[in-house]
Amino acid sequence: TDQPRTSPTSQWNKVSPSNNVHQWKTPTLVIHGAKDYRLVESEGISTFTALQRRGVPSEFLYLPTENHHCLNPQNSMVWHETILSW
């Protein structure tokens, strides 16, 4: 039977990253643009914080003037340099 996403036993909750933080081990570069309305700022910050608390190698790049895509040439340079150095 289909269960609502909010049900603790739903398939959504079983595979939700936020419910499986205790299993996170992969080094992760988190990049977040403040104007990305698909994800609020707290999602990127929370992801990075969870990684740091678990001791997972991680880095956070915050671009306050970017959205889901990096469009500003100067920010694009920072974005590319960060990814390549990661």
Short mmCIF file of N, CA, C and O in Angstrom, two decimals:
data_model
loop_
_atom_site.label_atom_id
_atom_site.label_comp_id
_atom_site.label_asym_id
_atom_site.label_seq_id
_atom_site.Cartn_x
_atom_site.Cartn_y
_atom_site.Cartn_z
N THR A 1 0.83 -1.19 0.00
CA THR A 1 0.00 0.00 0.00
C THR A 1 0.87 1.25 0.00
O THR A 1 1.95 1.26 0.58
N ASP A 2 0.37 2.26 -0.65
CA ASP A 2 1.09 3.53 -0.64
C ASP A 2 0.86 4.24 0.69
O ASP A 2 -0.27 4.34 1.16
N GLN A 3 1.94 4.71 1.25
CA GLN A 3 1.85 5.45 2.51
C GLN A 3 2.25 6.89 2.25
O GLN A 3 3.04 7.16 1.36
N PRO A 4 1.70 7.80 3.04
CA PRO A 4 2.12 9.19 2.86
C PRO A 4 3.61 9.34 3.14
O PRO A 4 4.19 8.58 3.92
N ARG A 5 4.23 10.31 2.48
CA ARG A 5 5.66 10.54 2.67
C ARG A 5 6.02 10.82 4.13
O ARG A 5 7.14 10.58 4.54
N THR A 6 5.08 11.32 4.89
CA THR A 6 5.36 11.66 6.28
C THR A 6 5.32 10.45 7.21
O THR A 6 5.73 10.54 8.35
N SER A 7 4.86 9.32 6.71
CA SER A 7 4.80 8.11 7.53
C SER A 7 6.23 7.62 7.82
O SER A 7 7.05 7.53 6.93
N PRO A 8 6.53 7.29 9.08
CA PRO A 8 7.88 6.82 9.43
C PRO A 8 8.31 5.58 8.66
O PRO A 8 9.49 5.33 8.49
N THR A 9 7.37 4.79 8.19
CA THR A 9 7.71 3.55 7.48
C THR A 9 7.61 3.68 5.96
O THR A 9 7.74 2.70 5.26
N SER A 10 7.38 4.89 5.46
CA SER A 10 7.26 5.07 4.01
C SER A 10 8.60 4.83 3.33
O SER A 10 9.67 4.97 3.94
N GLN A 11 8.55 4.46 2.06
CA GLN A 11 9.78 4.27 1.29
C GLN A 11 10.59 5.57 1.22
O GLN A 11 11.81 5.54 1.18
N TRP A 12 9.90 6.69 1.18
CA TRP A 12 10.58 7.99 1.13
C TRP A 12 11.47 8.16 2.35
O TRP A 12 12.61 8.59 2.23
N ASN A 13 10.94 7.85 3.51
CA ASN A 13 11.73 8.01 4.73
C ASN A 13 12.85 7.00 4.84
O ASN A 13 13.90 7.28 5.42
N LYS A 14 12.67 5.82 4.28
CA LYS A 14 13.72 4.80 4.33
C LYS A 14 14.95 5.22 3.54
O LYS A 14 16.06 4.84 3.88
N VAL A 15 14.77 5.95 2.46
CA VAL A 15 15.90 6.35 1.62
C VAL A 15 16.27 7.83 1.75
O VAL A 15 17.18 8.30 1.08
N SER A 16 15.61 8.54 2.63
CA SER A 16 15.89 9.95 2.81
C SER A 16 17.30 10.15 3.38
O SER A 16 17.65 9.57 4.40
N PRO A 17 18.12 10.97 2.72
CA PRO A 17 19.47 11.21 3.24
C PRO A 17 19.47 11.71 4.68
O PRO A 17 20.31 11.32 5.48
N SER A 18 18.52 12.55 5.03
CA SER A 18 18.50 13.10 6.39
C SER A 18 18.22 12.04 7.45
O SER A 18 18.55 12.22 8.61
N ASN A 19 17.63 10.93 7.05
CA ASN A 19 17.38 9.85 8.00
C ASN A 19 18.52 8.83 8.03
O ASN A 19 18.45 7.86 8.79
N ASN A 20 19.52 9.04 7.20
CA ASN A 20 20.63 8.09 7.12
C ASN A 20 21.99 8.76 7.32
O ASN A 20 23.01 8.24 6.89
N VAL A 21 21.98 9.90 8.00
CA VAL A 21 23.23 10.64 8.24
C VAL A 21 24.25 9.75 8.95
O VAL A 21 25.45 9.85 8.69
N HIS A 22 23.79 8.87 9.80
CA HIS A 22 24.71 8.00 10.55
C HIS A 22 25.53 7.10 9.64
O HIS A 22 26.54 6.53 10.06
N GLN A 23 25.16 6.99 8.37
CA GLN A 23 25.89 6.15 7.42
C GLN A 23 26.80 6.95 6.48
O GLN A 23 27.52 6.37 5.67
N TRP A 24 26.77 8.27 6.58
CA TRP A 24 27.55 9.10 5.67
C TRP A 24 29.05 8.92 5.94
O TRP A 24 29.51 9.06 7.07
N LYS A 25 29.83 8.62 4.87
CA LYS A 25 31.27 8.45 4.99
C LYS A 25 32.03 9.07 3.83
O LYS A 25 33.22 9.28 3.91
N THR A 26 31.34 9.32 2.74
CA THR A 26 31.99 9.79 1.52
C THR A 26 32.41 11.26 1.64
O THR A 26 31.58 12.11 1.97
N PRO A 27 33.68 11.56 1.38
CA PRO A 27 34.10 12.97 1.37
C PRO A 27 33.21 13.75 0.41
O PRO A 27 32.90 13.29 -0.69
N THR A 28 32.79 14.94 0.85
CA THR A 28 31.78 15.67 0.10
C THR A 28 32.10 17.16 0.01
O THR A 28 32.43 17.79 1.02
N LEU A 29 31.99 17.70 -1.19
CA LEU A 29 32.07 19.13 -1.42
C LEU A 29 30.64 19.63 -1.56
O LEU A 29 29.93 19.23 -2.48
N VAL A 30 30.23 20.48 -0.64
CA VAL A 30 28.88 21.04 -0.67
C VAL A 30 28.96 22.44 -1.26
O VAL A 30 29.70 23.28 -0.76
N ILE A 31 28.23 22.67 -2.34
CA ILE A 31 28.20 23.99 -2.98
C ILE A 31 26.77 24.49 -2.93
O ILE A 31 25.84 23.79 -3.33
N HIS A 32 26.62 25.72 -2.43
CA HIS A 32 25.26 26.25 -2.32
C HIS A 32 25.23 27.72 -2.74
O HIS A 32 26.05 28.52 -2.31
N GLY A 33 24.27 28.04 -3.60
CA GLY A 33 24.02 29.42 -4.00
C GLY A 33 22.83 29.95 -3.21
O GLY A 33 21.80 29.28 -3.11
N ALA A 34 22.96 31.12 -2.66
CA ALA A 34 21.91 31.69 -1.81
C ALA A 34 20.61 31.93 -2.56
O ALA A 34 19.54 31.91 -1.97
N LYS A 35 20.69 32.13 -3.86
CA LYS A 35 19.48 32.41 -4.64
C LYS A 35 18.90 31.16 -5.30
O LYS A 35 18.07 31.26 -6.18
N ASP A 36 19.37 30.00 -4.86
CA ASP A 36 18.81 28.74 -5.36
C ASP A 36 17.53 28.46 -4.59
O ASP A 36 17.57 28.04 -3.44
N TYR A 37 16.41 28.72 -5.23
CA TYR A 37 15.13 28.56 -4.54
C TYR A 37 14.65 27.12 -4.53
O TYR A 37 13.60 26.81 -3.98
N ARG A 38 15.42 26.22 -5.13
CA ARG A 38 15.09 24.80 -5.06
C ARG A 38 15.43 24.24 -3.69
O ARG A 38 14.81 23.29 -3.23
N LEU A 39 16.47 24.81 -3.08
CA LEU A 39 16.90 24.39 -1.75
C LEU A 39 17.17 25.62 -0.91
O LEU A 39 17.93 26.50 -1.32
N VAL A 40 16.60 25.67 0.25
CA VAL A 40 16.86 26.80 1.14
C VAL A 40 18.28 26.70 1.68
O VAL A 40 18.88 25.62 1.70
N GLU A 41 18.84 27.81 2.09
CA GLU A 41 20.22 27.86 2.56
C GLU A 41 20.49 26.85 3.67
O GLU A 41 21.57 26.25 3.73
N SER A 42 19.52 26.65 4.53
CA SER A 42 19.74 25.75 5.67
C SER A 42 19.99 24.31 5.23
O SER A 42 20.64 23.55 5.95
N GLU A 43 19.54 23.92 4.04
CA GLU A 43 19.79 22.56 3.55
C GLU A 43 21.28 22.34 3.31
O GLU A 43 21.83 21.33 3.73
N GLY A 44 21.92 23.27 2.63
CA GLY A 44 23.35 23.14 2.37
C GLY A 44 24.16 23.23 3.64
O GLY A 44 25.10 22.45 3.86
N ILE A 45 23.80 24.18 4.49
CA ILE A 45 24.52 24.37 5.75
C ILE A 45 24.34 23.15 6.66
O ILE A 45 25.30 22.67 7.27
N SER A 46 23.14 22.61 6.70
CA SER A 46 22.87 21.42 7.53
C SER A 46 23.64 20.21 7.02
O SER A 46 24.16 19.42 7.82
N THR A 47 23.70 20.06 5.72
CA THR A 47 24.46 18.94 5.14
C THR A 47 25.93 19.04 5.53
O THR A 47 26.53 18.07 6.00
N PHE A 48 26.50 20.22 5.36
CA PHE A 48 27.90 20.42 5.71
C PHE A 48 28.13 20.20 7.20
O PHE A 48 29.10 19.53 7.60
N THR A 49 27.26 20.72 8.02
CA THR A 49 27.39 20.57 9.47
C THR A 49 27.34 19.10 9.87
O THR A 49 28.14 18.63 10.69
N ALA A 50 26.42 18.35 9.29
CA ALA A 50 26.31 16.92 9.61
C ALA A 50 27.58 16.18 9.21
O ALA A 50 28.07 15.33 9.95
N LEU A 51 28.12 16.51 8.04
CA LEU A 51 29.37 15.89 7.60
C LEU A 51 30.50 16.21 8.56
O LEU A 51 31.27 15.32 8.96
N GLN A 52 30.61 17.46 8.96
CA GLN A 52 31.67 17.87 9.88
C GLN A 52 31.54 17.18 11.23
O GLN A 52 32.53 16.72 11.80
N ARG A 53 30.34 17.11 11.75
CA ARG A 53 30.12 16.46 13.05
C ARG A 53 30.46 14.98 13.02
O ARG A 53 30.84 14.41 14.03
N ARG A 54 30.31 14.36 11.87
CA ARG A 54 30.64 12.94 11.73
C ARG A 54 32.11 12.73 11.41
O ARG A 54 32.57 11.60 11.32
N GLY A 55 32.85 13.82 11.21
CA GLY A 55 34.27 13.71 10.89
C GLY A 55 34.54 13.32 9.45
O GLY A 55 35.63 12.87 9.11
N VAL A 56 33.54 13.50 8.60
CA VAL A 56 33.69 13.19 7.18
C VAL A 56 34.41 14.37 6.51
O VAL A 56 34.00 15.52 6.69
N PRO A 57 35.48 14.09 5.75
CA PRO A 57 36.15 15.18 5.05
C PRO A 57 35.14 15.93 4.17
O PRO A 57 34.43 15.32 3.37
N SER A 58 35.07 17.24 4.37
CA SER A 58 34.07 18.02 3.65
C SER A 58 34.50 19.47 3.56
O SER A 58 35.29 19.95 4.37
N GLU A 59 33.95 20.13 2.57
CA GLU A 59 34.20 21.55 2.36
C GLU A 59 32.89 22.19 1.92
O GLU A 59 32.05 21.54 1.29
N PHE A 60 32.73 23.46 2.27
CA PHE A 60 31.50 24.18 1.94
C PHE A 60 31.84 25.42 1.13
O PHE A 60 32.65 26.24 1.56
N LEU A 61 31.27 25.52 -0.05
CA LEU A 61 31.41 26.72 -0.88
C LEU A 61 30.05 27.39 -0.95
O LEU A 61 29.09 26.81 -1.44
N TYR A 62 30.00 28.60 -0.43
CA TYR A 62 28.75 29.37 -0.40
C TYR A 62 28.88 30.54 -1.36
O TYR A 62 29.82 31.33 -1.26
N LEU A 63 27.95 30.64 -2.29
CA LEU A 63 27.95 31.71 -3.28
C LEU A 63 26.69 32.55 -3.08
O LEU A 63 25.61 32.20 -3.56
N PRO A 64 26.80 33.67 -2.37
CA PRO A 64 25.61 34.44 -1.99
C PRO A 64 24.85 35.08 -3.15
O PRO A 64 23.68 35.40 -3.00
N THR A 65 25.50 35.25 -4.30
CA THR A 65 24.81 35.91 -5.41
C THR A 65 24.42 34.94 -6.53
O THR A 65 23.98 35.38 -7.59
N GLU A 66 24.58 33.66 -6.29
CA GLU A 66 24.28 32.67 -7.34
C GLU A 66 23.02 31.87 -7.00
O GLU A 66 22.63 31.77 -5.86
N ASN A 67 22.44 31.29 -8.06
CA ASN A 67 21.28 30.42 -7.86
C ASN A 67 21.73 28.98 -8.08
O ASN A 67 22.81 28.59 -7.65
N HIS A 68 20.95 28.19 -8.78
CA HIS A 68 21.28 26.79 -9.01
C HIS A 68 22.45 26.64 -9.98
O HIS A 68 23.17 25.65 -9.97
N HIS A 69 22.65 27.65 -10.82
CA HIS A 69 23.75 27.66 -11.78
C HIS A 69 24.64 28.85 -11.47
O HIS A 69 24.16 29.91 -11.09
N CYS A 70 25.92 28.67 -11.66
CA CYS A 70 26.88 29.74 -11.41
C CYS A 70 27.02 30.56 -12.71
O CYS A 70 27.60 30.09 -13.69
N LEU A 71 26.48 31.78 -12.69
CA LEU A 71 26.43 32.59 -13.90
C LEU A 71 27.44 33.74 -13.94
O LEU A 71 27.87 34.16 -14.99
N ASN A 72 27.82 34.24 -12.78
CA ASN A 72 28.76 35.35 -12.71
C ASN A 72 30.17 34.84 -13.05
O ASN A 72 30.61 33.85 -12.48
N PRO A 73 30.88 35.50 -13.98
CA PRO A 73 32.21 35.01 -14.38
C PRO A 73 33.20 34.87 -13.22
O PRO A 73 33.95 33.89 -13.15
N GLN A 74 33.21 35.84 -12.30
CA GLN A 74 34.14 35.76 -11.17
C GLN A 74 33.77 34.58 -10.26
O GLN A 74 34.65 33.85 -9.79
N ASN A 75 32.49 34.41 -10.02
CA ASN A 75 32.05 33.28 -9.20
C ASN A 75 32.32 31.96 -9.89
O ASN A 75 32.63 30.95 -9.24
N SER A 76 32.20 31.95 -11.21
CA SER A 76 32.48 30.75 -11.97
C SER A 76 33.94 30.33 -11.80
O SER A 76 34.24 29.13 -11.70
N MET A 77 34.83 31.31 -11.76
CA MET A 77 36.25 31.00 -11.53
C MET A 77 36.45 30.36 -10.16
O MET A 77 37.15 29.36 -10.03
N VAL A 78 35.81 30.92 -9.15
CA VAL A 78 35.90 30.37 -7.79
C VAL A 78 35.32 28.96 -7.77
O VAL A 78 35.90 28.04 -7.19
N TRP A 79 34.18 28.79 -8.41
CA TRP A 79 33.50 27.50 -8.47
C TRP A 79 34.43 26.46 -9.09
O TRP A 79 34.63 25.37 -8.55
N HIS A 80 35.00 26.78 -10.26
CA HIS A 80 35.88 25.85 -10.96
C HIS A 80 37.16 25.56 -10.15
O HIS A 80 37.58 24.41 -10.04
N GLU A 81 37.76 26.58 -9.59
CA GLU A 81 38.98 26.39 -8.79
C GLU A 81 38.70 25.51 -7.57
O GLU A 81 39.51 24.66 -7.23
N THR A 82 37.55 25.72 -6.95
CA THR A 82 37.19 24.92 -5.77
C THR A 82 37.00 23.47 -6.15
O THR A 82 37.50 22.57 -5.47
N ILE A 83 36.29 23.23 -7.23
CA ILE A 83 36.05 21.85 -7.67
C ILE A 83 37.36 21.17 -8.07
O ILE A 83 37.62 20.02 -7.68
N LEU A 84 38.18 21.87 -8.82
CA LEU A 84 39.43 21.26 -9.27
C LEU A 84 40.39 20.99 -8.11
O LEU A 84 41.11 19.99 -8.11
N SER A 85 40.38 21.86 -7.10
CA SER A 85 41.26 21.63 -5.96
C SER A 85 40.69 20.57 -5.01
O SER A 85 41.42 19.95 -4.26
N TRP A 86 39.40 20.37 -5.05
CA TRP A 86 38.77 19.34 -4.22
C TRP A 86 39.21 17.98 -4.67
O TRP A 86 39.58 17.11 -3.97
#
